[in-house]
Amino acid sequence: MPALHPDIDRILIAEDQIQKRVAEIAAEIDRDYQEVDQVVLIGILKGAFIFTADLSRKMTVPHSVDFMAISSYGDLASSDGAVRLILDLRKPITNQHVIVVEDIVDTGHTMNYLYQTLMGRSPASLKTCTLFKKKRDSLDVPLDYIGFELPDVWVVGYGLDYADKHRTLPYVAALKKEVYS
Ligand code: IMP
Ligand code: MG
């Protein structure tokens, strides 16, 4: 096995575990949306681009994919709760069955912002999906599909970054504390 990058402390979730869980979530969504003709997956850039692509390819229910880009932290591993919309959807979601796809929920500020913003556009239904959730008291935002719970450390890989680095690692790893604190 190749040596880990020096910024990385340890691997938390291996590639095959991620792929297995993504397939399970896709199967759950397929079951829940059997009766629906069309779903809209909204991937949240940049962190959820890989998860959204893999989830979409594993889902069999008819769906389209759109993206929004959100910025909350800049390059820092700390949140003041301010969320900015950087890029909006191509198409309106009025009367559509929407699933928001996030990489990770930490404080919940980002998902809460997304939920409120998208609810304001009168979709037929709105569910939330996140691959990772940190184990802490999050804001009161409903999470319908959760991949894995993680300890409260900064993680990278499978789309997640630190200062735009490490996104393309196939696994999810904890950064060394001294790198981000
Ligand atoms: P929240 O608003 O505090 O819930 O943070 C959610 C957003 O912060 C996610 O969309 C991620 O982009 C980013 N984020 C939070 N924790 C991590 C992490 O450990 N690694 C990479 N990105 C993270
Ligand atoms: Mg990010």
CSV table of C-alpha atoms and ligand atoms in Angstrom, one decimal:
chain,number,residue,atom,x,y,z
A,1,MET,CA,0.0,0.0,0.0
A,2,PRO,CA,1.4,3.4,-0.9
A,3,ALA,CA,2.5,5.7,1.9
A,4,LEU,CA,-0.1,8.1,3.2
A,5,HIS,CA,0.4,11.9,2.5
A,6,PRO,CA,2.2,13.4,5.5
A,7,ASP,CA,-0.8,15.6,6.3
A,8,ILE,CA,-3.0,12.6,6.9
A,9,ASP,CA,-3.3,10.9,10.3
A,10,ARG,CA,-5.3,7.8,9.4
A,11,ILE,CA,-7.9,6.3,7.1
A,12,LEU,CA,-11.4,6.3,8.6
A,13,ILE,CA,-13.4,4.7,5.8
A,14,ALA,CA,-12.0,2.6,3.1
A,15,GLU,CA,-12.9,2.9,-0.6
A,16,ASP,CA,-14.9,-0.4,-0.7
A,17,GLN,CA,-16.9,0.6,2.4
A,18,ILE,CA,-17.8,3.9,0.8
A,19,GLN,CA,-18.9,2.3,-2.4
A,20,LYS,CA,-21.0,-0.3,-0.6
A,21,ARG,CA,-22.8,2.4,1.5
A,22,VAL,CA,-23.4,4.6,-1.6
A,23,ALA,CA,-25.0,1.5,-3.3
A,24,GLU,CA,-27.2,1.0,-0.2
A,25,ILE,CA,-28.3,4.6,-0.2
A,26,ALA,CA,-29.1,4.5,-3.9
A,27,ALA,CA,-31.2,1.3,-3.3
A,28,GLU,CA,-33.1,3.1,-0.4
A,29,ILE,CA,-33.8,6.1,-2.6
A,30,ASP,CA,-35.0,3.8,-5.4
A,31,ARG,CA,-37.4,2.1,-3.0
A,32,ASP,CA,-38.7,5.5,-1.6
A,33,TYR,CA,-39.3,7.0,-5.0
A,34,GLN,CA,-40.8,4.0,-6.8
A,35,GLU,CA,-44.0,5.9,-7.4
A,36,VAL,CA,-42.4,9.1,-8.7
A,37,ASP,CA,-41.8,9.7,-12.4
A,38,GLN,CA,-38.8,12.0,-12.0
A,39,VAL,CA,-36.5,13.0,-9.2
A,40,VAL,CA,-34.0,16.0,-9.2
A,41,LEU,CA,-30.7,15.3,-7.4
A,42,ILE,CA,-29.0,18.5,-6.4
A,43,GLY,CA,-25.3,18.0,-5.7
A,44,ILE,CA,-23.7,20.7,-3.6
A,45,LEU,CA,-20.3,21.8,-5.0
A,46,LYS,CA,-17.6,21.3,-4.6
A,47,GLY,CA,-17.5,18.7,-1.9
A,48,ALA,CA,-20.4,16.5,-3.0
A,49,PHE,CA,-19.4,16.2,-6.7
A,50,ILE,CA,-18.0,12.7,-6.4
A,51,PHE,CA,-20.7,11.4,-4.1
A,52,THR,CA,-23.4,12.8,-6.4
A,53,ALA,CA,-21.8,11.2,-9.5
A,54,ASP,CA,-21.5,7.8,-7.8
A,55,LEU,CA,-25.0,8.0,-6.3
A,56,SER,CA,-26.6,9.0,-9.5
A,57,ARG,CA,-25.0,6.2,-11.4
A,58,LYS,CA,-26.2,3.6,-8.9
A,59,MET,CA,-29.8,4.9,-8.8
A,60,THR,CA,-32.3,3.4,-11.2
A,61,VAL,CA,-35.3,5.7,-10.6
A,62,PRO,CA,-35.4,8.3,-13.4
A,63,HIS,CA,-33.7,11.5,-12.3
A,64,SER,CA,-31.9,14.5,-13.4
A,65,VAL,CA,-28.8,16.1,-11.8
A,66,ASP,CA,-28.3,19.7,-11.1
A,67,PHE,CA,-25.7,21.5,-8.9
A,68,MET,CA,-25.5,24.4,-6.5
A,69,ALA,CA,-22.3,25.8,-5.1
A,70,ILE,CA,-22.1,27.1,-1.6
A,71,SER,CA,-19.3,28.6,0.4
A,72,SER,CA,-19.2,28.8,4.1
A,73,TYR,CA,-15.6,28.5,5.3
A,74,GLY,CA,-13.2,29.8,2.8
A,75,ASP,CA,-10.1,27.7,3.4
A,76,LEU,CA,-10.5,27.6,7.1
A,77,ALA,CA,-11.7,24.7,9.2
A,78,SER,CA,-13.9,26.9,11.3
A,79,SER,CA,-17.5,28.1,10.7
A,80,ASP,CA,-19.1,31.4,11.7
A,81,GLY,CA,-22.4,30.1,10.3
A,82,ALA,CA,-22.4,32.5,7.3
A,83,VAL,CA,-23.4,30.6,4.1
A,84,ARG,CA,-23.1,32.2,0.6
A,85,LEU,CA,-24.7,31.0,-2.6
A,86,ILE,CA,-22.0,31.0,-5.3
A,87,LEU,CA,-23.8,29.2,-8.1
A,88,ASP,CA,-27.5,28.6,-8.5
A,89,LEU,CA,-29.5,25.8,-10.2
A,90,ARG,CA,-30.1,25.9,-14.0
A,91,LYS,CA,-33.8,25.1,-13.7
A,92,PRO,CA,-36.6,25.9,-11.4
A,93,ILE,CA,-37.6,23.1,-9.0
A,94,THR,CA,-41.3,24.1,-8.6
A,95,ASN,CA,-43.4,20.9,-8.2
A,96,GLN,CA,-40.3,18.7,-8.6
A,97,HIS,CA,-39.3,15.9,-6.2
A,98,VAL,CA,-35.9,17.1,-4.9
A,99,ILE,CA,-33.1,15.5,-3.0
A,100,VAL,CA,-30.2,17.7,-1.8
A,101,VAL,CA,-26.9,15.8,-1.8
A,102,GLU,CA,-24.3,17.0,0.6
A,103,ASP,CA,-20.8,15.6,1.4
A,104,ILE,CA,-20.8,16.3,5.1
A,105,VAL,CA,-23.0,17.9,7.8
A,106,ASP,CA,-21.1,19.4,10.7
A,107,THR,CA,-22.8,22.3,12.5
A,108,GLY,CA,-25.8,22.0,10.1
A,109,HIS,CA,-25.7,25.6,9.0
A,110,THR,CA,-25.1,24.8,5.3
A,111,MET,CA,-27.8,22.1,5.1
A,112,ASN,CA,-30.2,24.4,7.0
A,113,TYR,CA,-29.6,27.2,4.5
A,114,LEU,CA,-30.1,24.8,1.6
A,115,TYR,CA,-33.3,23.4,3.1
A,116,GLN,CA,-34.8,26.8,3.7
A,117,THR,CA,-33.8,28.2,0.3
A,118,LEU,CA,-35.1,25.2,-1.6
A,119,MET,CA,-38.3,24.9,0.4
A,120,GLY,CA,-39.0,28.5,-0.6
A,121,ARG,CA,-39.1,27.4,-4.2
A,122,SER,CA,-42.2,25.2,-3.7
A,123,PRO,CA,-40.9,21.7,-4.7
A,124,ALA,CA,-43.4,18.8,-4.7
A,125,SER,CA,-41.1,17.3,-2.0
A,126,LEU,CA,-37.7,17.9,-0.5
A,127,LYS,CA,-35.4,15.4,1.2
A,128,THR,CA,-31.8,15.7,2.4
A,129,CYS,CA,-29.0,13.2,1.9
A,130,THR,CA,-25.5,13.5,3.3
A,131,LEU,CA,-22.7,10.9,3.0
A,132,PHE,CA,-21.1,12.0,6.3
A,133,LYS,CA,-22.4,13.5,9.5
A,134,LYS,CA,-20.2,14.5,12.4
A,135,LYS,CA,-21.2,13.3,15.9
A,136,ARG,CA,-22.2,16.5,17.5
A,137,ASP,CA,-25.5,18.4,18.1
A,138,SER,CA,-26.4,19.7,14.7
A,139,LEU,CA,-28.9,22.4,14.0
A,140,ASP,CA,-32.5,21.3,13.7
A,141,VAL,CA,-32.5,20.3,10.1
A,142,PRO,CA,-34.0,16.9,9.0
A,143,LEU,CA,-31.5,14.4,7.5
A,144,ASP,CA,-33.3,11.7,5.5
A,145,TYR,CA,-30.3,9.7,4.2
A,146,ILE,CA,-27.1,9.5,6.2
A,147,GLY,CA,-24.1,7.4,5.0
A,148,PHE,CA,-21.8,7.4,8.0
A,149,GLU,CA,-21.3,9.2,11.3
A,150,LEU,CA,-17.8,10.5,11.9
A,151,PRO,CA,-15.9,11.7,14.9
A,152,ASP,CA,-15.4,15.5,15.2
A,153,VAL,CA,-12.1,15.7,13.2
A,154,TRP,CA,-11.4,17.3,9.8
A,155,VAL,CA,-11.7,14.7,7.1
A,156,VAL,CA,-10.6,14.7,3.5
A,157,GLY,CA,-11.0,12.5,0.4
A,158,TYR,CA,-13.9,11.3,-1.8
A,159,GLY,CA,-14.6,14.9,-2.7
A,160,LEU,CA,-13.9,16.5,0.7
A,161,ASP,CA,-11.0,18.9,0.9
A,162,TYR,CA,-8.8,20.9,3.1
A,163,ALA,CA,-7.9,24.2,1.3
A,164,ASP,CA,-8.9,22.5,-2.0
A,165,LYS,CA,-6.5,19.6,-1.4
A,166,HIS,CA,-6.9,15.8,-1.1
A,167,ARG,CA,-10.4,15.7,-2.9
A,168,THR,CA,-9.5,12.8,-5.2
A,169,LEU,CA,-8.4,10.3,-2.5
A,170,PRO,CA,-10.7,7.3,-3.0
A,171,TYR,CA,-11.0,6.8,0.8
A,172,VAL,CA,-11.9,9.2,3.7
A,173,ALA,CA,-9.1,10.1,6.0
A,174,ALA,CA,-8.6,12.3,9.1
A,175,LEU,CA,-6.1,15.1,8.8
A,176,LYS,CA,-3.5,15.5,11.4
A,177,LYS,CA,-4.7,18.0,14.0
A,178,GLU,CA,-1.7,20.3,13.6
A,179,VAL,CA,-2.5,20.7,9.9
A,180,TYR,CA,-5.9,22.4,10.5
A,181,SER,CA,-5.8,23.8,14.0
B,1,IMP,P1,-21.7,22.9,8.4
B,1,IMP,O1,-22.4,24.1,7.7
B,1,IMP,O2,-20.9,23.3,9.6
B,1,IMP,O3,-22.6,21.7,8.6
B,1,IMP,O4,-20.6,22.4,7.4
B,1,IMP,C1,-20.8,21.8,6.2
B,1,IMP,C2,-19.9,22.1,5.1
B,1,IMP,O5,-18.6,22.4,5.6
B,1,IMP,C3,-19.8,20.9,4.2
B,1,IMP,O6,-20.5,21.2,3.0
B,1,IMP,C4,-18.3,20.8,3.9
B,1,IMP,O7,-18.0,21.5,2.6
B,1,IMP,C5,-17.6,21.6,4.9
B,1,IMP,N1,-17.0,20.6,5.9
B,1,IMP,C6,-17.4,20.4,7.2
B,1,IMP,N2,-16.6,19.6,7.9
B,1,IMP,C7,-15.7,19.2,6.9
B,1,IMP,C8,-14.6,18.2,7.0
B,1,IMP,O8,-14.3,17.6,8.0
B,1,IMP,N3,-13.9,18.1,5.8
B,1,IMP,C9,-14.2,18.8,4.7
B,1,IMP,N4,-15.2,19.6,4.6
B,1,IMP,C10,-15.9,19.8,5.7
B,2,MG,MG,-16.0,22.1,1.3
